[in-house]
Amino acid sequence: YDVQELKRINVKYTIVGHSDKRKKYSETNEEINKKIKELLNNNICPILCIGEEKEEDDIEECLKQQLVTALLGIKTTSIMIAYEPVWAIASGKIPSKNQLLKALEYISEIAIELLGVKPILLYGGSVNEKTISYLEEIKLLEGYLIGSTSLDIDRLNSVIEVVE
């Protein structure tokens, strides 16, 4: 993407590190780090997506590896981190409350160590009208990345009603 074009059209937030980009374009954590720095230099808030590929992956190791490299040399209060387990995207499955809390606490701990501040934490992966009430019980979450549900206005409105 062209950061100058994003700036010209007044974009305030941009997703970086989404699993689709990592998979389809072999985007690395080092490339993501460069993009985050460029976005921050242009006053655009990055939304860093991180998450494990498979349910049985070592979550902490996977998250740490992504965070440490993607956030290397960055000190900012203007960043959001979206925990998006790849296995949950479009699957209808989401982590247990215990798994979610553990992952979010770990992300927060590592991010505070690296950034010096607690980031805004989001969740993505099968966020829909069926899962939103469950997700709203996770107090560490401050927002959501909504995929296919956002393409259906009735489904999206159902999610918004719960969140409001």
mmCIF file of C-alpha atoms in Angstrom:
data_model
loop_
_atom_site.group_PDB
_atom_site.id
_atom_site.type_symbol
_atom_site.label_atom_id
_atom_site.label_comp_id
_atom_site.label_asym_id
_atom_site.label_seq_id
_atom_site.Cartn_x
_atom_site.Cartn_y
_atom_site.Cartn_z
ATOM 1 C CA TYR A 1 0.000 0.000 0.000
ATOM 2 C CA ASP A 2 1.003 3.615 -0.493
ATOM 3 C CA VAL A 3 1.160 5.434 2.855
ATOM 4 C CA GLN A 4 1.166 8.836 1.167
ATOM 5 C CA GLU A 5 -2.087 7.944 -0.583
ATOM 6 C CA LEU A 6 -3.587 6.743 2.717
ATOM 7 C CA LYS A 7 -2.558 10.034 4.295
ATOM 8 C CA ARG A 8 -3.950 12.043 1.368
ATOM 9 C CA ILE A 9 -7.389 10.466 1.750
ATOM 10 C CA ASN A 10 -7.269 11.005 5.513
ATOM 11 C CA VAL A 11 -7.056 7.368 6.638
ATOM 12 C CA LYS A 12 -6.730 7.201 10.438
ATOM 13 C CA TYR A 13 -6.261 3.428 10.995
ATOM 14 C CA THR A 14 -4.729 0.657 8.896
ATOM 15 C CA ILE A 15 -4.528 -3.083 9.447
ATOM 16 C CA VAL A 16 -1.020 -4.561 9.173
ATOM 17 C CA GLY A 17 0.084 -8.158 9.506
ATOM 18 C CA HIS A 18 -3.276 -9.703 8.654
ATOM 19 C CA SER A 19 -3.030 -13.453 8.160
ATOM 20 C CA ASP A 20 -4.118 -13.139 4.501
ATOM 21 C CA LYS A 21 -1.132 -10.896 3.735
ATOM 22 C CA ARG A 22 1.216 -13.099 5.748
ATOM 23 C CA LYS A 23 0.020 -16.178 3.858
ATOM 24 C CA LYS A 24 -0.617 -14.922 0.290
ATOM 25 C CA TYR A 25 2.355 -12.553 0.062
ATOM 26 C CA SER A 26 4.705 -14.191 2.567
ATOM 27 C CA GLU A 27 4.721 -10.930 4.541
ATOM 28 C CA THR A 28 7.322 -11.144 7.304
ATOM 29 C CA ASN A 29 7.370 -9.602 10.765
ATOM 30 C CA GLU A 30 10.324 -7.476 9.612
ATOM 31 C CA GLU A 31 8.231 -6.057 6.732
ATOM 32 C CA ILE A 32 5.368 -5.448 9.143
ATOM 33 C CA ASN A 33 7.763 -3.554 11.441
ATOM 34 C CA LYS A 34 8.765 -1.249 8.547
ATOM 35 C CA LYS A 35 5.105 -0.638 7.691
ATOM 36 C CA ILE A 36 4.236 0.174 11.302
ATOM 37 C CA LYS A 37 7.081 2.704 11.486
ATOM 38 C CA GLU A 38 6.020 4.292 8.201
ATOM 39 C CA LEU A 39 2.378 4.506 9.327
ATOM 40 C CA LEU A 40 3.356 6.070 12.650
ATOM 41 C CA ASN A 41 5.606 8.586 10.872
ATOM 42 C CA ASN A 42 2.526 9.637 8.903
ATOM 43 C CA ASN A 43 0.167 9.808 11.899
ATOM 44 C CA ILE A 44 -1.804 6.709 10.897
ATOM 45 C CA CYS A 45 -2.607 4.303 13.720
ATOM 46 C CA PRO A 46 -1.549 0.735 12.884
ATOM 47 C CA ILE A 47 -3.745 -2.192 13.874
ATOM 48 C CA LEU A 48 -1.267 -5.060 14.211
ATOM 49 C CA CYS A 49 -2.833 -8.485 13.656
ATOM 50 C CA ILE A 50 -1.193 -11.432 15.375
ATOM 51 C CA GLY A 51 -2.231 -14.981 16.107
ATOM 52 C CA GLU A 52 -1.333 -18.608 15.895
ATOM 53 C CA GLU A 53 -2.011 -20.705 12.777
ATOM 54 C CA LYS A 54 -3.326 -23.865 14.437
ATOM 55 C CA GLU A 55 -5.274 -24.444 17.620
ATOM 56 C CA GLU A 56 -2.545 -26.737 18.919
ATOM 57 C CA ASP A 57 0.309 -24.248 18.281
ATOM 58 C CA ASP A 58 2.298 -22.865 21.218
ATOM 59 C CA ILE A 59 0.336 -19.626 21.549
ATOM 60 C CA GLU A 60 2.807 -17.728 23.716
ATOM 61 C CA GLU A 61 5.804 -18.573 21.551
ATOM 62 C CA CYS A 62 3.926 -17.653 18.381
ATOM 63 C CA LEU A 63 2.650 -14.341 19.788
ATOM 64 C CA LYS A 64 6.014 -13.393 21.264
ATOM 65 C CA GLN A 65 7.839 -14.037 18.000
ATOM 66 C CA GLN A 66 5.359 -11.872 16.075
ATOM 67 C CA LEU A 67 5.301 -9.051 18.645
ATOM 68 C CA VAL A 68 9.034 -8.797 19.319
ATOM 69 C CA THR A 69 9.944 -8.467 15.646
ATOM 70 C CA ALA A 70 6.950 -6.402 14.512
ATOM 71 C CA LEU A 71 7.376 -3.877 17.346
ATOM 72 C CA LEU A 72 11.189 -3.688 17.354
ATOM 73 C CA GLY A 73 12.374 -0.139 17.934
ATOM 74 C CA ILE A 74 8.868 1.282 18.300
ATOM 75 C CA LYS A 75 7.733 3.447 21.206
ATOM 76 C CA THR A 76 4.218 4.784 20.769
ATOM 77 C CA THR A 77 0.811 5.119 22.368
ATOM 78 C CA SER A 78 -0.847 5.003 18.943
ATOM 79 C CA ILE A 79 -1.147 1.314 18.203
ATOM 80 C CA MET A 80 -3.807 -1.339 18.426
ATOM 81 C CA ILE A 81 -3.129 -5.052 18.567
ATOM 82 C CA ALA A 82 -5.715 -7.465 17.234
ATOM 83 C CA TYR A 83 -5.484 -11.028 18.481
ATOM 84 C CA GLU A 84 -6.720 -13.057 15.539
ATOM 85 C CA PRO A 85 -6.095 -16.786 15.824
ATOM 86 C CA VAL A 86 -5.892 -17.880 12.187
ATOM 87 C CA TRP A 87 -7.727 -21.125 12.931
ATOM 88 C CA ALA A 88 -10.738 -19.132 14.181
ATOM 89 C CA ILE A 89 -11.131 -16.910 11.114
ATOM 90 C CA ALA A 90 -14.353 -17.798 9.265
ATOM 91 C CA SER A 91 -14.538 -21.114 11.147
ATOM 92 C CA GLY A 92 -17.351 -20.255 13.560
ATOM 93 C CA LYS A 93 -15.013 -21.303 16.386
ATOM 94 C CA ILE A 94 -13.435 -19.003 18.945
ATOM 95 C CA PRO A 95 -11.034 -19.655 21.814
ATOM 96 C CA SER A 96 -12.358 -20.472 25.276
ATOM 97 C CA LYS A 97 -12.604 -17.556 27.717
ATOM 98 C CA ASN A 98 -9.596 -18.912 29.559
ATOM 99 C CA GLN A 99 -7.543 -19.151 26.324
ATOM 100 C CA LEU A 100 -8.608 -15.642 25.311
ATOM 101 C CA LEU A 101 -7.747 -14.120 28.669
ATOM 102 C CA LYS A 102 -4.399 -15.878 28.767
ATOM 103 C CA ALA A 103 -3.506 -14.741 25.225
ATOM 104 C CA LEU A 104 -4.656 -11.144 25.794
ATOM 105 C CA GLU A 105 -2.819 -10.861 29.114
ATOM 106 C CA TYR A 106 0.323 -12.211 27.460
ATOM 107 C CA ILE A 107 0.014 -9.809 24.499
ATOM 108 C CA SER A 108 -0.472 -6.912 26.905
ATOM 109 C CA GLU A 109 2.534 -7.943 29.020
ATOM 110 C CA ILE A 110 4.878 -8.256 26.019
ATOM 111 C CA ALA A 111 3.587 -5.057 24.398
ATOM 112 C CA ILE A 112 4.050 -3.045 27.605
ATOM 113 C CA GLU A 113 7.615 -4.369 27.796
ATOM 114 C CA LEU A 114 8.316 -3.367 24.182
ATOM 115 C CA LEU A 115 6.268 -0.174 23.763
ATOM 116 C CA GLY A 116 6.250 1.170 27.285
ATOM 117 C CA VAL A 117 2.428 1.408 27.251
ATOM 118 C CA LYS A 118 -0.564 -0.905 27.223
ATOM 119 C CA PRO A 119 -1.962 -1.152 23.704
ATOM 120 C CA ILE A 120 -5.638 -1.177 22.781
ATOM 121 C CA LEU A 121 -6.564 -4.857 22.425
ATOM 122 C CA LEU A 122 -8.969 -6.084 19.753
ATOM 123 C CA TYR A 123 -10.193 -9.532 18.764
ATOM 124 C CA GLY A 124 -10.852 -10.931 15.315
ATOM 125 C CA GLY A 125 -11.864 -14.383 14.148
ATOM 126 C CA SER A 126 -15.497 -15.468 13.743
ATOM 127 C CA VAL A 127 -16.897 -12.311 15.334
ATOM 128 C CA ASN A 128 -20.607 -12.451 14.525
ATOM 129 C CA GLU A 129 -24.100 -12.164 15.974
ATOM 130 C CA LYS A 130 -23.711 -15.610 17.606
ATOM 131 C CA THR A 131 -20.330 -15.007 19.276
ATOM 132 C CA ILE A 132 -20.474 -11.329 20.221
ATOM 133 C CA SER A 133 -22.253 -11.758 23.579
ATOM 134 C CA TYR A 134 -19.639 -14.312 24.607
ATOM 135 C CA LEU A 135 -16.807 -11.992 23.501
ATOM 136 C CA GLU A 136 -18.310 -9.003 25.302
ATOM 137 C CA GLU A 137 -17.700 -10.859 28.590
ATOM 138 C CA ILE A 138 -13.927 -10.600 28.016
ATOM 139 C CA LYS A 139 -13.183 -7.297 29.737
ATOM 140 C CA LEU A 140 -9.658 -6.953 28.314
ATOM 141 C CA LEU A 141 -11.122 -6.525 24.818
ATOM 142 C CA GLU A 142 -11.677 -2.983 23.653
ATOM 143 C CA GLY A 143 -13.003 -3.736 20.177
ATOM 144 C CA TYR A 144 -13.293 -6.210 17.327
ATOM 145 C CA LEU A 145 -12.148 -6.824 13.774
ATOM 146 C CA ILE A 146 -15.250 -8.031 11.987
ATOM 147 C CA GLY A 147 -14.817 -9.920 8.725
ATOM 148 C CA SER A 148 -17.598 -11.493 6.670
ATOM 149 C CA THR A 149 -20.299 -10.460 9.146
ATOM 150 C CA SER A 150 -19.609 -6.835 8.190
ATOM 151 C CA LEU A 151 -20.781 -7.608 4.635
ATOM 152 C CA ASP A 152 -24.357 -8.342 5.782
ATOM 153 C CA ILE A 153 -26.061 -5.266 7.254
ATOM 154 C CA ASP A 154 -28.588 -7.269 9.305
ATOM 155 C CA ARG A 155 -25.885 -9.425 10.867
ATOM 156 C CA LEU A 156 -23.672 -6.398 11.484
ATOM 157 C CA ASN A 157 -26.569 -4.519 13.109
ATOM 158 C CA SER A 158 -27.122 -7.510 15.413
ATOM 159 C CA VAL A 159 -23.481 -7.273 16.523
ATOM 160 C CA ILE A 160 -23.725 -3.495 17.018
ATOM 161 C CA GLU A 161 -26.868 -3.859 19.141
ATOM 162 C CA VAL A 162 -25.060 -6.188 21.551
ATOM 163 C CA VAL A 163 -21.981 -3.955 21.767
ATOM 164 C CA GLU A 164 -24.001 -0.785 22.389
#
